[in-house]
XYZ file of C-alpha atoms in Angstrom:
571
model
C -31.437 180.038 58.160
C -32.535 183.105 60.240
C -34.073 182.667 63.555
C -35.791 185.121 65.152
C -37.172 185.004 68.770
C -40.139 184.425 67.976
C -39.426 181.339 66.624
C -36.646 180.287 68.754
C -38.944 177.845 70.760
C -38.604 175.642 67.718
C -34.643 174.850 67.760
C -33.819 176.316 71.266
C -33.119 172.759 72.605
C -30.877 172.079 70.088
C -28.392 174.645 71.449
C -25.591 172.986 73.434
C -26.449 175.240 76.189
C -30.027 175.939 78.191
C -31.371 178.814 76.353
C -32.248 180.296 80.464
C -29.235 180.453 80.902
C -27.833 182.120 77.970
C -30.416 184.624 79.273
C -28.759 184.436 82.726
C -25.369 184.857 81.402
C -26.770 188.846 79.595
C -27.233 187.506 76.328
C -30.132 188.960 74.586
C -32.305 186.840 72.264
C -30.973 188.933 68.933
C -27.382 187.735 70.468
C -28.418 183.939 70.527
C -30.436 183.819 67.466
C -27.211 185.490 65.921
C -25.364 182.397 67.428
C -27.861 179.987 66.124
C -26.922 181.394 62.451
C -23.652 180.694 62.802
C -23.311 177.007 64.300
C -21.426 174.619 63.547
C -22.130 172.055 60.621
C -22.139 169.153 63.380
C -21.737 169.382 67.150
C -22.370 166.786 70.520
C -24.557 167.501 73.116
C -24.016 164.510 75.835
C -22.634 166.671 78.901
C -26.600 166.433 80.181
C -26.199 162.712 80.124
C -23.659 162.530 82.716
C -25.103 161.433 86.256
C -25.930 164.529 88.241
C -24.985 167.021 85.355
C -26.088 170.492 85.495
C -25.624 173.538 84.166
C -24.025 176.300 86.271
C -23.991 180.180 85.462
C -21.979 180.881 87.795
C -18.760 178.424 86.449
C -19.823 179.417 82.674
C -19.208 183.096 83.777
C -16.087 183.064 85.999
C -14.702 181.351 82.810
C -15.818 184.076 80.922
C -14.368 187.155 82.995
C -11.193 185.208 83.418
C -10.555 185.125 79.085
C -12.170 188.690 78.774
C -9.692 189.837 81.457
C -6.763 189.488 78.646
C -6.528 191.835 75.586
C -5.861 191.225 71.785
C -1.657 191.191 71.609
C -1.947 191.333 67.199
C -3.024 193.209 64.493
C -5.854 196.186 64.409
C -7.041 194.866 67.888
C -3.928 194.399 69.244
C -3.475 196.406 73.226
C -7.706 196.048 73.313
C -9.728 194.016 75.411
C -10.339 190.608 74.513
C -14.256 190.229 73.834
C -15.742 187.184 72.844
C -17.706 186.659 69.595
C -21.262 185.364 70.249
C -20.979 182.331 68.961
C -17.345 182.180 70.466
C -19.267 181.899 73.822
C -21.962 179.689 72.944
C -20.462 177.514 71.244
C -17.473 177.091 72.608
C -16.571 178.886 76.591
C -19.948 178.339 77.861
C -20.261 174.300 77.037
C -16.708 173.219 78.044
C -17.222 175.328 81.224
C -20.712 175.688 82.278
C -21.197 171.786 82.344
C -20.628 170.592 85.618
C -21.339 168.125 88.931
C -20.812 167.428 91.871
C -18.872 164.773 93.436
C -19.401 163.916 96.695
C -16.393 161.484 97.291
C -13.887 164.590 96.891
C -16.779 167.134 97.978
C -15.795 169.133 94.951
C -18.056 170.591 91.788
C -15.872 169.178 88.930
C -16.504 170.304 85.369
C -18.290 167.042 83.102
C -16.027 168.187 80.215
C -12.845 166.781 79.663
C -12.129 166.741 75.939
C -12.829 169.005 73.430
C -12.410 169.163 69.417
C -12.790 172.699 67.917
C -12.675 172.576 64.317
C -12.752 175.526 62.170
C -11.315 177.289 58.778
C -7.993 179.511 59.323
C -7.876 183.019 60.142
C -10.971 182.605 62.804
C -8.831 183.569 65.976
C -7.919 180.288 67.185
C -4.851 181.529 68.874
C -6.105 184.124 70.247
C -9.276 181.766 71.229
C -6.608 179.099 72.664
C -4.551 181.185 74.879
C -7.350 182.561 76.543
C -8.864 179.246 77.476
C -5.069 178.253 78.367
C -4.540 181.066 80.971
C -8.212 180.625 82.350
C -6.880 176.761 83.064
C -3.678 178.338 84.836
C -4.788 180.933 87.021
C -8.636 180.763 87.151
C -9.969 176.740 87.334
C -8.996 176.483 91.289
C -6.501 173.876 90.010
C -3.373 173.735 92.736
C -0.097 173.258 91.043
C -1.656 172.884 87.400
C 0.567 172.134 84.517
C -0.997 173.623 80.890
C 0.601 172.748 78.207
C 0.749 174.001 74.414
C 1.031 170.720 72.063
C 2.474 170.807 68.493
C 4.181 169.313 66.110
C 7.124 171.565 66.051
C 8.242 173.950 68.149
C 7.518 177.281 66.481
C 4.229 175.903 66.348
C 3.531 175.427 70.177
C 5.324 178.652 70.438
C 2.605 180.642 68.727
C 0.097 179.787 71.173
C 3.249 180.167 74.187
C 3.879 183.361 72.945
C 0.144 184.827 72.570
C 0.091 183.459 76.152
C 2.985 185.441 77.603
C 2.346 189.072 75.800
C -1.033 188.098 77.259
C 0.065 187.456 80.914
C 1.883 190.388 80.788
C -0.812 193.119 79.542
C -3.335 192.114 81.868
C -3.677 194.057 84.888
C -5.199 191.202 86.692
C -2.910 188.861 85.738
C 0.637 190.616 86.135
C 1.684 190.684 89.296
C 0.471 186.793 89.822
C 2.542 185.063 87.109
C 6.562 185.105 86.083
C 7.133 185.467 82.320
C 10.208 183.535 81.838
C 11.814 182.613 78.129
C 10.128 178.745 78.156
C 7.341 179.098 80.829
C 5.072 180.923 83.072
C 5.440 180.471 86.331
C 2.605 180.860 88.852
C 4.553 181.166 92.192
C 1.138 181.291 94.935
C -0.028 177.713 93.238
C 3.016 176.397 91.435
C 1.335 176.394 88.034
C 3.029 175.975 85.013
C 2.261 176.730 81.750
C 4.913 175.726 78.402
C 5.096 174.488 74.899
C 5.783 170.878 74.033
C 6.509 170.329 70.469
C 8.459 166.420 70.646
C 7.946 163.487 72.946
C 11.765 163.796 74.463
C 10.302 166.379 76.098
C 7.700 164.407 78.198
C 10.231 161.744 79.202
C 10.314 162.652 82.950
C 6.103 162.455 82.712
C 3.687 165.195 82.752
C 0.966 165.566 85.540
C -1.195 167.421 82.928
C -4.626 169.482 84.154
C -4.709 171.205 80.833
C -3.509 171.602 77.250
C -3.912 173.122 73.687
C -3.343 170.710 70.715
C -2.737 173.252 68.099
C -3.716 172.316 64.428
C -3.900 168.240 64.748
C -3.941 167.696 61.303
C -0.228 168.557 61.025
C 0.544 165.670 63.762
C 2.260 162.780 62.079
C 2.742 161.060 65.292
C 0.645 159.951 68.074
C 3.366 159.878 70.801
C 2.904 163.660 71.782
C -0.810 163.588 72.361
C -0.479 160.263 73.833
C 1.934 161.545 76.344
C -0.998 163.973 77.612
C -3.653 162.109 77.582
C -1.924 159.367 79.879
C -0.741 162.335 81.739
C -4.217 163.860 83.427
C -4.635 160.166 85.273
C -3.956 162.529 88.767
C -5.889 165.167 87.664
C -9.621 166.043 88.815
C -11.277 167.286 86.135
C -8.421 167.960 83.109
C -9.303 169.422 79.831
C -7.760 168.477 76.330
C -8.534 171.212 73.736
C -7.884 170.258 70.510
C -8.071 172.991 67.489
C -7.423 172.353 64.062
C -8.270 172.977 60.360
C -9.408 169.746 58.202
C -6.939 167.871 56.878
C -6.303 166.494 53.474
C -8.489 163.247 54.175
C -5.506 160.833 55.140
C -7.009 158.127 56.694
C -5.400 156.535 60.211
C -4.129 160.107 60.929
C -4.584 161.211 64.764
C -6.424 163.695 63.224
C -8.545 161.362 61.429
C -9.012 159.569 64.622
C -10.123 162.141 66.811
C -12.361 164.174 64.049
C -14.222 160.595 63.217
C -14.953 160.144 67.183
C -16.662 163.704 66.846
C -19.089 162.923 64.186
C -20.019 159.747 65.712
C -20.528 161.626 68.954
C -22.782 164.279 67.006
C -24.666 161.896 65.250
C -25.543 159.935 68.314
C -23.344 156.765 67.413
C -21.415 157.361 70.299
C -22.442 158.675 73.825
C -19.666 160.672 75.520
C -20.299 163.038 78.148
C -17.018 163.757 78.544
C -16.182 164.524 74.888
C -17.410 167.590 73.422
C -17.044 169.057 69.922
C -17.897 171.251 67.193
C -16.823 171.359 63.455
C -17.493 174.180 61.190
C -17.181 173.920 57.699
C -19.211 174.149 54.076
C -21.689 171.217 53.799
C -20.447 169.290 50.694
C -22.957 169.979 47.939
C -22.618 173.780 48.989
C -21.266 176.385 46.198
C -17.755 177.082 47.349
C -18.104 180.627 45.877
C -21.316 181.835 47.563
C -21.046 183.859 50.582
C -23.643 181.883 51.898
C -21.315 179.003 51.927
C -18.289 181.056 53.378
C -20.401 182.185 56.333
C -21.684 179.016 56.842
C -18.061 177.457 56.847
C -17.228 180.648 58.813
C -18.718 181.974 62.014
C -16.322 184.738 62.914
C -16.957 185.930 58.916
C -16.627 189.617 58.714
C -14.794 189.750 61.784
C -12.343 187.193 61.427
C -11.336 186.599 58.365
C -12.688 189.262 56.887
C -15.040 189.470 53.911
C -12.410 190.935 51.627
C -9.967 188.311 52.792
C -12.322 185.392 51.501
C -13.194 187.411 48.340
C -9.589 187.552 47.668
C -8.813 183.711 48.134
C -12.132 182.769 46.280
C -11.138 185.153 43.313
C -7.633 183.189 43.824
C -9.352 179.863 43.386
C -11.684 180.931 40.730
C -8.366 181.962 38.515
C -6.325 178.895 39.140
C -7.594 175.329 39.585
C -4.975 173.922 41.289
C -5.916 176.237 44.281
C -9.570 175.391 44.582
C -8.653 172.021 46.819
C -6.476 174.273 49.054
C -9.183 177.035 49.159
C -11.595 174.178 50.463
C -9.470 172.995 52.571
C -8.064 175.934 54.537
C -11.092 178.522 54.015
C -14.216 175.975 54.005
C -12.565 173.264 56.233
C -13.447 170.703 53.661
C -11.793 167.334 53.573
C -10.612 166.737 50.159
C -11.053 162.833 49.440
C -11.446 161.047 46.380
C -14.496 159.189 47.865
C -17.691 160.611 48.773
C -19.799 159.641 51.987
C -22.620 158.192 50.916
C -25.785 157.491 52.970
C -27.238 160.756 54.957
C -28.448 160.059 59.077
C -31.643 161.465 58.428
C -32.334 159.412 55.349
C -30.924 156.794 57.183
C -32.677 157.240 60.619
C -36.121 157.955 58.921
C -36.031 153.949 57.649
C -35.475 152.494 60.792
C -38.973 151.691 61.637
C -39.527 148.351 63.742
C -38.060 144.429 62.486
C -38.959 141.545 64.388
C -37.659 138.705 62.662
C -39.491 136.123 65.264
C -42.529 137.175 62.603
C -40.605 135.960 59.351
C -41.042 132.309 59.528
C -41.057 130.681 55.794
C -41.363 134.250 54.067
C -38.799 135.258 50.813
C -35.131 136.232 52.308
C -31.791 136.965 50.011
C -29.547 136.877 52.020
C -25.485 138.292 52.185
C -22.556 137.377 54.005
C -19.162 139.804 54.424
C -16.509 137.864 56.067
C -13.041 139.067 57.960
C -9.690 137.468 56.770
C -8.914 136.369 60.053
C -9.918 138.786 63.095
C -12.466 141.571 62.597
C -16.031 142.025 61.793
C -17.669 139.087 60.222
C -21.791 140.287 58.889
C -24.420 137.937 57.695
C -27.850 140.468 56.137
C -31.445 139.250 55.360
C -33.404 140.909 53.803
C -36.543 139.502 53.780
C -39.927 140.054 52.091
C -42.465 142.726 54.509
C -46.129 142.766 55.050
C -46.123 146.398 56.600
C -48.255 148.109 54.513
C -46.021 150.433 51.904
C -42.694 148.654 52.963
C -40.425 146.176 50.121
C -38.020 144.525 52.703
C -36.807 144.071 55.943
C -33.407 143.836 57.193
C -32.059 141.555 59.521
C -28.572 142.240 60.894
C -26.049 139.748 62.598
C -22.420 140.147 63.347
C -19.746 138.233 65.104
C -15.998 138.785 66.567
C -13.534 137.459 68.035
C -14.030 137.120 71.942
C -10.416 137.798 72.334
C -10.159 140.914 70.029
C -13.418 142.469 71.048
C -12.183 144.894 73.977
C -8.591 145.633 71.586
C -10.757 146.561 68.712
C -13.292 148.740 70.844
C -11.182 150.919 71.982
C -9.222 150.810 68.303
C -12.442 151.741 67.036
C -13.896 153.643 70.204
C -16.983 151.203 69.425
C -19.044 150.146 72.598
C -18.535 146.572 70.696
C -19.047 145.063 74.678
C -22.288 146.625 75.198
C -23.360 145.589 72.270
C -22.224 142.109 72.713
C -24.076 142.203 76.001
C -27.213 143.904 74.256
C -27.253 140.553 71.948
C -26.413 142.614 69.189
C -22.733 141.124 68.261
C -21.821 137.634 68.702
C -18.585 136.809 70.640
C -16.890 133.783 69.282
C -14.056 131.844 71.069
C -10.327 132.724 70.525
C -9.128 135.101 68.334
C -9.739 134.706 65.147
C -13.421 134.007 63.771
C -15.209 130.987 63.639
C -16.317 130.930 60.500
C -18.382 127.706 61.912
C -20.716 129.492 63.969
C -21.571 131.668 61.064
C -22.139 128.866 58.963
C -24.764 127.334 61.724
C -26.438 130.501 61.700
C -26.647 130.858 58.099
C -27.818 127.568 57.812
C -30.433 127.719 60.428
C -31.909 130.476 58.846
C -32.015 129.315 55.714
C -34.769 126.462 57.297
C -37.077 128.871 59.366
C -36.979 131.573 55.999
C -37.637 130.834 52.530
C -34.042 131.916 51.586
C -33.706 132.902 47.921
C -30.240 133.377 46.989
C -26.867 133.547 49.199
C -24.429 136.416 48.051
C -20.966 136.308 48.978
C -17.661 137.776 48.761
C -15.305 134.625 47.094
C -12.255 136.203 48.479
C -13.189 134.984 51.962
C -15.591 132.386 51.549
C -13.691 129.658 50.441
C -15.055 125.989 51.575
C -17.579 127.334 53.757
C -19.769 128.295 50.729
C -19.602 124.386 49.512
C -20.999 123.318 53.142
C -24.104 125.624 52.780
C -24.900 124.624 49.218
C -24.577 121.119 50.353
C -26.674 121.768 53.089
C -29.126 124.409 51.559
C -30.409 122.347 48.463
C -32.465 124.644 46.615
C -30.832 127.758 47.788
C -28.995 129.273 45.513
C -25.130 130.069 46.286
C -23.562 133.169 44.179
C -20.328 135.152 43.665
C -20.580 138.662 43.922
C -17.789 140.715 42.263
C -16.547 144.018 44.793
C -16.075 146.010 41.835
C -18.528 148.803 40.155
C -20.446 146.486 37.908
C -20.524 144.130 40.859
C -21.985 146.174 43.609
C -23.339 148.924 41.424
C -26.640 146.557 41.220
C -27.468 146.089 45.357
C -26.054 150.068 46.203
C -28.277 151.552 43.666
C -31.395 149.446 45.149
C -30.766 150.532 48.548
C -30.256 154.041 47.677
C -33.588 153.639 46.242
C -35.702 151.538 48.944
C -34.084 154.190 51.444
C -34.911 157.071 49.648
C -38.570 156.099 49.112
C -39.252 154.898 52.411
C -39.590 151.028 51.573
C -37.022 149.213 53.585
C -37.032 148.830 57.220
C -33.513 147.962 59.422
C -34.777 148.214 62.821
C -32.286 150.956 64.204
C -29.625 148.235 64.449
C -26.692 150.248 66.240
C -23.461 147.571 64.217
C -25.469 148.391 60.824
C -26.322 151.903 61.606
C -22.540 152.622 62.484
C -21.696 150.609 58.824
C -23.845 152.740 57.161
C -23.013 156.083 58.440
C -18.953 155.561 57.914
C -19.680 154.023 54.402
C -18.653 155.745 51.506
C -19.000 155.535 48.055
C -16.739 155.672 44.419
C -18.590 156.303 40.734
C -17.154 155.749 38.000
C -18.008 157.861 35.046
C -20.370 154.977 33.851
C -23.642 155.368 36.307
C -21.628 152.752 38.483
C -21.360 153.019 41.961
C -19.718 150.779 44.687
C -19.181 150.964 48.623
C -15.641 151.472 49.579
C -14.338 149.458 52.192
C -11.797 151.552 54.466
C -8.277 150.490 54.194
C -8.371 148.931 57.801
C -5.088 149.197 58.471
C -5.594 153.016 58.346
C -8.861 153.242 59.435
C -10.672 152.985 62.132
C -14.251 152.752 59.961
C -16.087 149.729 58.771
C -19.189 148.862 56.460
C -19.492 145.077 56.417
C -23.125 145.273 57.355
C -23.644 147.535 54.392
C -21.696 145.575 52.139
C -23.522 142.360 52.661
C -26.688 144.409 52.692
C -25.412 145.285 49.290
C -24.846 142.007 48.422
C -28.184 140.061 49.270
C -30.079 143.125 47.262
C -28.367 142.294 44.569
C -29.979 138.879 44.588
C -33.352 140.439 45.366
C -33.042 142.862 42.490
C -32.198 139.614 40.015
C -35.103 137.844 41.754
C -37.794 136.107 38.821
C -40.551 138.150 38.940
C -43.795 137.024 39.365
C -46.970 136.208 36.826
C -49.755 138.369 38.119
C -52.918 135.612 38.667
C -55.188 136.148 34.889
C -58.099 137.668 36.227
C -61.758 135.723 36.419
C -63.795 135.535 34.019
């Protein structure tokens, strides 16, 4: 898509920036419609949502000067001056630094960024990108005795960034006569700054008082100790910044970059509200033709810069010729995850059936109903979905969950869920002790089998055990059924809620739980017209679809429901 200024009124908010100010800060309107072309596939924009937020020209500029005061150290650029890329500034200087407030306990403007997840294809300048933002924290974020550190997970790694850093520091007019290049670190004698490369947690055993660091290419973390060790070591800091950069990974779930990338998305698509957090990922949407150049600038916003054209026409041509190359190709030139399952439901699709359920209305209409149940500790679901009366609408959902009281606050911040809030918001019910009472659920199941004219009661038999011969004792009439978790199982329920979604006829009320289930789920086919959700391995991962799957579940009744005689007509 194209933008020009003309038109800009119509996605101008969108930007993560006020479009007055881009103004303010010398860009022209060809230079942000430019940017627009090249966002990213997903980015956040909560920074406004912190109290007091605001943004200031002045602190998005300073920022600026300070990384355009350095010049290129490599290839056909290398001894010029470093000049950010248009998107490079929109999308990435001016957010992290332009966001800001002001705290009057310290009487200090403070930046309302603190984290931030750059994701991007390889050969974009991410180095060159990182060091600059790494010697603006040093010697130009008024930041007394501030320690920046470059994070990775080895040595020569970190050393990359250390080492653009240093022939940096020491070509800059501005910056040579402030700083001491030294072997390991540079030294900023007036403030007592440090900056260095940390590549193993031995390292960080006398504890770091961290104001800033680079994680370089997360995906390539096998531990969590490193980044741990930084992130409990801004506690002293004022306003620290994490920058994390990194190509995609190979879609290993529980990774740390797995972790941090899944946070993102939930903060773009509004899941999550973080105005701390900020991030952007570019990369070819999934459906797109990997050998387009439509796709690679998509994927690529530096394209024709960095990498060049010829450089993706070369690894395309590469992938084209050998198979075995196109996942890699994906990977490291799209930033495409490379999973064997597929996500599944769409936020728009799934956003645009929210509509409004009151369930206080549903007294004695047709319900099938479906019940998901944890082992021991986690996320328990119990779905309606019950016969509507809104004029062009099937069904209505209705949504309840339960946990553990005393695995609610370990599990939100395992799953960086606001699973409190929502307990407090009546949306999740707290149950006592740690593991779930499967009794409560049973009470509510029951009880709502008596106010609805409940159909059919789905079930996973893995969990279910005796609790299923209590309801169908006390639910005569209702019938009690095994569903199978396996293509020809599910395949029944998925397909009809692909197709109530997709045609507008099923309403779920927004629910946040089921909205959250839905937007992680994911889905295998087999070569058969099957389909089935996958439930994440949840020792790995940190997603979960039990709302979905006993969504599934009671469809699956629906769809098997008798149909009705239509009435002969009068003679």
């Amino acid at each position: 898509m194209t933008c020009s200024t003309d038109s800009l009124g119509l996605w101008k908010q969108a930007l993560p920036v006020p479009y007055a100010s881009l103004i303010e800060l010398g860009m022209t309107g060809d230079e942000i419609a430019d940017s627009w072309d090249r966002r990213p596939l997903h980015w956040t924009q909560h920074a406004e949502e912190q109290e007091g937020a605001y943004f200031s020209v002045e602190h998005a500029a300073r920022a600026l000067r300070a990384i355009e005061s350095f010049k290129h150290t490599k290839g056909r650029w290398g001894g010029t001056a470093l000049r950010l890329q248009t998107w490079q500034k929109v999308w990435v200087i001016f957010p992290i630094f332009g966001w800001v407030y002001d705290d009057p306990e310290i009487n200090r403007t403070l930046r309302v960024v603190r984290s931030v997840w750059v994701e991007i294809p390889r050969k974009a300048g991410k180095s060159t990108l990182s060091s600059g933002i790494a010697l603006t924290l040093l010697l130009a974020d008024r930041e007394m005795g501030a320690e920046v550190y470059a994070a990775a997970a080895s040595l020569e790694q970190a050393g990359r960034v250390a080492e653009d850093c240093k022939r940096m520091a020491q070509t800059s007019k501005a910056v040579r006569g402030r700083v001491e290049v030294l072997r390991s670190v540079i030294r900023v004698p007036r403030t007592g700054g440090i900056f260095r490369p940390l590549s193993k947690i031995a390292e960080t055993a006398h504890g770091l008082n961290v104001s800033g660091a680079i994680v370089d290419e997360v995906h390539v973390h096998k531990s969590r100790d490193l980044i741990d060790a930084i992130e409990t070591g801004t506690g002293a800091r004022d306003q620290p910044l994490i920058v994390y950069i990194t190509t995609a990974d190979e879609g290993t779930e529980g990774s740390i970059y797995d972790e941090k990338h899944t946070y993102t998305l939930r903060c773009a698509e509004r899941v999550v509200s973080d105005p701390g957090h900020y991030g952007v990922v570019w990369a070819a949407p999934a459906d797109a033709d990997p050998f387009s150049e439509e796709t690679w600038k998509r994927a690529n916003p530096g394209l024709g810069v960095s990498p060049s054209l010829a450089y993706l026409r070369r690894e395309a041509n590469k992938a084209r010729a050998t198979p075995s190359y196109l996942p890699t190709f994906l990977r490291l030139s799209l930033n495409r995850r490379m999973r064997a399952a597929s996500r599944w439901l769409d936020q728009p699709l799934w956003d645009a059936n929210a509509g409004t359920v009151d369930d206080k209305r549903f007294r004695y209409r047709r319900a099938w109903g479906g019940v998901d149940l944890s082992a021991v500790s986690d996320l328990s679901a119990w779905q309606l979905v019950v016969e509507s009366r809104q004029p062009g609408v099937e069904l209505e959902i209705i949504s309840r969950f339960w946990l553990p009281e005393e695995r609610v606050d370990e599990l939100a911040a395992q799953l960086n869920m606001p699973l409190r809030q929502w307990a407090t918001d009546g949306l999740l019910t707290l149950t006592e002790g740690d593991a779930i009472d499967y009794d409560a659920i049973e009470k509510q199941i029951i009880a709502d089998c008596r106010r609805l004219d409940v159909q059919r009661i789905s079930y996973d038999r893995m969990f279910a055990g005796q609790m299923v011969q209590r309801i169908e004792a006390k639910t005569r009439g209702v019938e009690v059924v095994p569903v199978a978790q396996t293509y020809l199982g599910m395949s029944p329920g998925s397909k009809e809620l692909e197709r109530l979604l997709r045609e507008g006829r099923i309403k779920h009320g927004g629910h946040p739980i089921l909205r959250w289930n839905a937007l992680c789920c994911e889905v295998y086919r087999d070569g058969n017209d099957n389909m089935r959700p996958v439930k994440p391995d949840r020792g790995k991962s940190a997603s979960r679809i039990d709302g979905v799957a006993a969504t599934v579940m009671a469809l699956d009744g629906y769809v098997r429901r008798p149909v009705r005689k239509a009435r002969a007509a009068s003679a």
